[in-house]
Amino acid sequence: MCSNTCLSKLAVIPQLSSQSIAAIHQRIAGTPDTWTVDEIGDGNVNLVFLVSGPDGQVVVKQALPYVRSVGESWPLTARRSFFERKALEEHAVIAPEYVPRVLTFEEPAAITVMEFLGSHIVLRNGLMQSTRYPRFSDHITDFLAKTLFFTSDLFLSAAEKKAKVSLFNENVELCKITEDLIFTDPYLVDSRNRWTSPQLDSLAKAFSTDRELKVAITELKAKFLTASEALIHGDLHTGSIMVNQQETKIIDPEFACYGPMGFDVGLLLANFVLSYFSQAGLGGNPAYEQWLLQQVTEIWSEFARKFSALWDSHLQGDYLPQRLLTNGSRAYVIDQLRTDYLARVFDDSLGFAASEVIRRVLGFAHVADMERIEDPERRAVCESHALHVARELLVSHRKYTDIATVLDLIRAQRTWA
Ligand code: SR1
Ligand code: MG
C-alpha cells in the first residue's frame, strides 16, 4: 500500500534544482535516475530521506506544510526549514564540530541536503541500547556554553543581537507548538493529550486540576515568551542529537528561537531523567542508571564551568559595558553578576526540565524510552515516578540550588526494580 510518504519519496528528487543535483552528484556520484531514496525519518515533524549513490550517501530533509506524524489535519508552515538552516548556520560558525554540514538548501521546496552521519546513531536509540558515550557530556556542554553565550547580550552588541532576535522572532508557528504542547495542554483536558490509561488516569486528572501547577507552568511559559536571552535550539531532546564514541552532532534546530538559556539545558536534562526512570520498567540496570545520572550531573556542572569561563575570555557585549567597571570594581561586579546569572539559569533549567518530563508523559509527544516498556503496569509506575519528581521541581524549584540535591530527589523516587 502506498501512502503519502511513498509519494514523497518518489517526488523529492524531482523537486531539487540543478544546483542541488550537482552538489549531491559531487558527493555521491551517479545520476538522479540511479540514486536510491529511502525514507529514514522517524521524527514528528519532517520527512528525512537517505539518498544513496555509487560513492556515498546524503540526507535530504523536507518540511511539508503539515506535521508528518499527524498529516494534513495539522498544518504547519514549511518555512520552518528556513529557520532550521539559519540556526545551523549560526551553530556552524560558533561550534562547527557539533553540527552536520549543509550541502545545499532549496527554499521554495523547504529541502535541506546535508552530510549523512552514517557512523552516528540517534542518542535516544543509543541510550535505549545502554551504550555509554564517554565524550558526550564534554561535547554537549561545549556546544551549549558556546551557542548560548555567543548569541546572547554577553557577547553581542545590542544592535547585533536585536537583528538576530527579530529574524528568529518570525519562527512563530514552531514556538506556538512549544507554547501549547509544553506549557498548556498537559495541564488541561486536551484531545491531543494521551497517557498510559487507565493506570495514569487519576494522575492526569490531578495534573489538569492542580492550581499550584497551573501557576508554576504559567510563570515558566512567561519566561519562554519574554526572555530573549540567547538563540536556543528549542527542541534539544535526545532525539535531536547524533553520537558515536568520538563525536556528537546536534541536529534538527527547526524550533530555534530567541529564548531562555535554561530551556535547552532543561530539555536535555529531562530526557536523561526520563531515560533513567525507564530503566526500572525493563528490569533495571544499576550501572547504566548510575551513568545516566552522572550525565545529569556533568551536563549541569560542565555547562556551568564552561559558560563561566567564557565570561572571563569573551565578555564584551552590551550586557556589561566595560566603562562601567571603574575604580577596581571589575572582579567584584563580574563575579556577583555571573553567580546570579548562573543561579537563575539553573533555576530555569529545573523548571523547563520538569515541564518537558510532564509533557512527555501526559501530553501529545511521548518518548520511546518509556514507550518501549510493553507492560502498561510497569510503564505507568516508571512514568509516575518521573511525574512526581517533575511536579516537585516545577512547584518548588527554588528549593533546589544545586544539582546534587536534584539527584537526591530523583534517586528517592526510584523505589522499585
Ligand atoms: C507536533 S511536533 C511534536 C513535538 O515533536 C518535536 O520534536 C517537538 O518536540 C514537538 O514538541
Ligand atoms: Mg525534532
XYZ file of N, CA and C in Angstrom, residues 45 74 76-77 79-80 83 165 167-184 192 221 223-228 230-235 253-260 263 359:
150
model
N 7.984 15.697 12.894
C 7.685 16.900 12.121
C 7.999 16.807 10.622
N -3.050 18.707 10.555
C -2.293 19.624 11.427
C -1.332 20.409 10.529
N 1.279 23.102 9.164
C 2.438 23.743 9.807
C 3.316 24.343 8.717
N 3.678 25.578 8.889
C 4.435 26.247 7.834
C 5.726 25.496 7.469
N 8.084 26.938 6.190
C 9.162 27.906 6.395
C 10.030 27.546 7.599
N 9.591 26.584 8.367
C 10.425 26.129 9.491
C 11.812 25.693 9.013
N 14.265 28.551 9.137
C 14.823 28.848 10.475
C 15.810 27.761 10.902
N 17.399 38.547 17.013
C 16.108 38.332 17.677
C 14.989 38.567 16.675
N 14.987 38.319 13.437
C 14.923 37.243 12.435
C 14.208 36.021 13.036
N 14.702 35.558 14.176
C 14.155 34.312 14.739
C 12.776 34.516 15.371
N 12.407 35.770 15.651
C 11.059 36.031 16.170
C 9.980 35.630 15.172
N 10.383 35.481 13.913
C 9.386 35.094 12.903
C 9.080 33.597 12.923
N 9.805 32.863 13.734
C 9.533 31.420 13.804
C 8.323 31.171 14.728
N 7.259 31.866 14.396
C 6.091 31.951 15.286
C 5.395 30.594 15.455
N 5.197 29.888 14.340
C 4.376 28.667 14.410
C 5.056 27.557 15.195
N 6.381 27.465 15.056
C 7.075 26.413 15.798
C 7.081 26.738 17.294
N 7.262 28.020 17.605
C 7.190 28.410 19.030
C 5.800 28.131 19.593
N 4.793 28.342 18.767
C 3.413 28.105 19.224
C 3.207 26.620 19.585
N 3.845 25.738 18.837
C 3.762 24.307 19.184
C 4.310 24.089 20.597
N 5.483 24.671 20.860
C 6.073 24.541 22.202
C 5.167 25.175 23.256
N 4.656 26.367 22.937
C 3.790 27.056 23.914
C 2.583 26.193 24.271
N 2.026 25.528 23.271
C 0.830 24.695 23.521
C 1.199 23.339 24.129
N 2.129 22.633 23.458
C 2.376 21.234 23.850
C 3.133 21.111 25.167
N 3.993 22.096 25.459
C 4.756 22.001 26.704
C 4.092 22.775 27.837
N 3.643 23.997 27.525
C 3.229 24.883 28.622
C 1.731 24.939 28.865
N 0.947 24.309 28.033
C -0.505 24.451 28.211
C -1.228 23.105 28.264
N -5.439 16.368 22.359
C -4.141 15.900 21.843
C -3.358 15.136 22.911
N 6.109 29.591 31.368
C 5.756 29.974 29.990
C 6.072 31.455 29.753
N 8.477 33.076 30.930
C 9.916 33.171 30.619
C 10.172 32.794 29.167
N 9.519 31.717 28.733
C 9.732 31.287 27.347
C 9.270 32.384 26.378
N 8.167 33.034 26.712
C 7.619 34.060 25.815
C 8.432 35.348 25.823
N 9.031 35.678 26.947
C 9.593 37.031 27.071
C 11.122 37.092 27.187
N 11.751 36.003 27.617
C 13.195 36.075 27.894
C 14.005 35.758 26.637
N 14.284 36.767 25.851
C 15.069 36.566 24.620
C 16.558 36.595 24.941
N 19.075 34.178 24.438
C 20.064 33.596 23.523
C 19.329 32.836 22.430
N 20.042 32.531 21.360
C 19.459 31.675 20.326
C 19.449 30.251 20.878
N 18.275 29.752 21.156
C 18.185 28.395 21.696
C 17.829 27.420 20.567
N 18.281 26.191 20.725
C 17.939 25.138 19.758
C 16.436 24.948 19.751
N 15.850 24.933 20.916
C 14.393 24.919 21.030
C 13.764 23.534 21.091
N 14.558 22.480 20.868
C 13.979 21.122 20.927
C 15.121 20.126 21.212
N 17.393 21.842 14.355
C 17.020 23.030 15.126
C 15.870 23.853 14.507
N 14.845 23.172 13.974
C 13.764 23.963 13.354
C 12.935 24.751 14.374
N 13.051 24.383 15.676
C 12.327 25.126 16.713
C 13.166 26.300 17.244
N 14.284 26.593 16.583
C 15.190 27.627 17.085
C 14.483 28.976 17.229
N 14.790 29.647 18.315
C 14.225 30.979 18.554
C 15.082 31.656 19.620
N 14.846 32.938 19.840
C 15.483 33.573 20.995
C 14.640 33.268 22.225
N 15.262 32.695 23.225
C 14.513 32.294 24.407
C 15.436 32.139 25.592
N 14.903 31.644 26.688
C 15.732 31.485 27.902
C 16.729 30.356 27.750
N 16.065 26.722 28.796
C 15.170 25.839 28.036
C 15.958 24.705 27.386
N 5.209 16.847 29.912
C 4.559 16.762 28.600
C 4.892 15.457 27.881
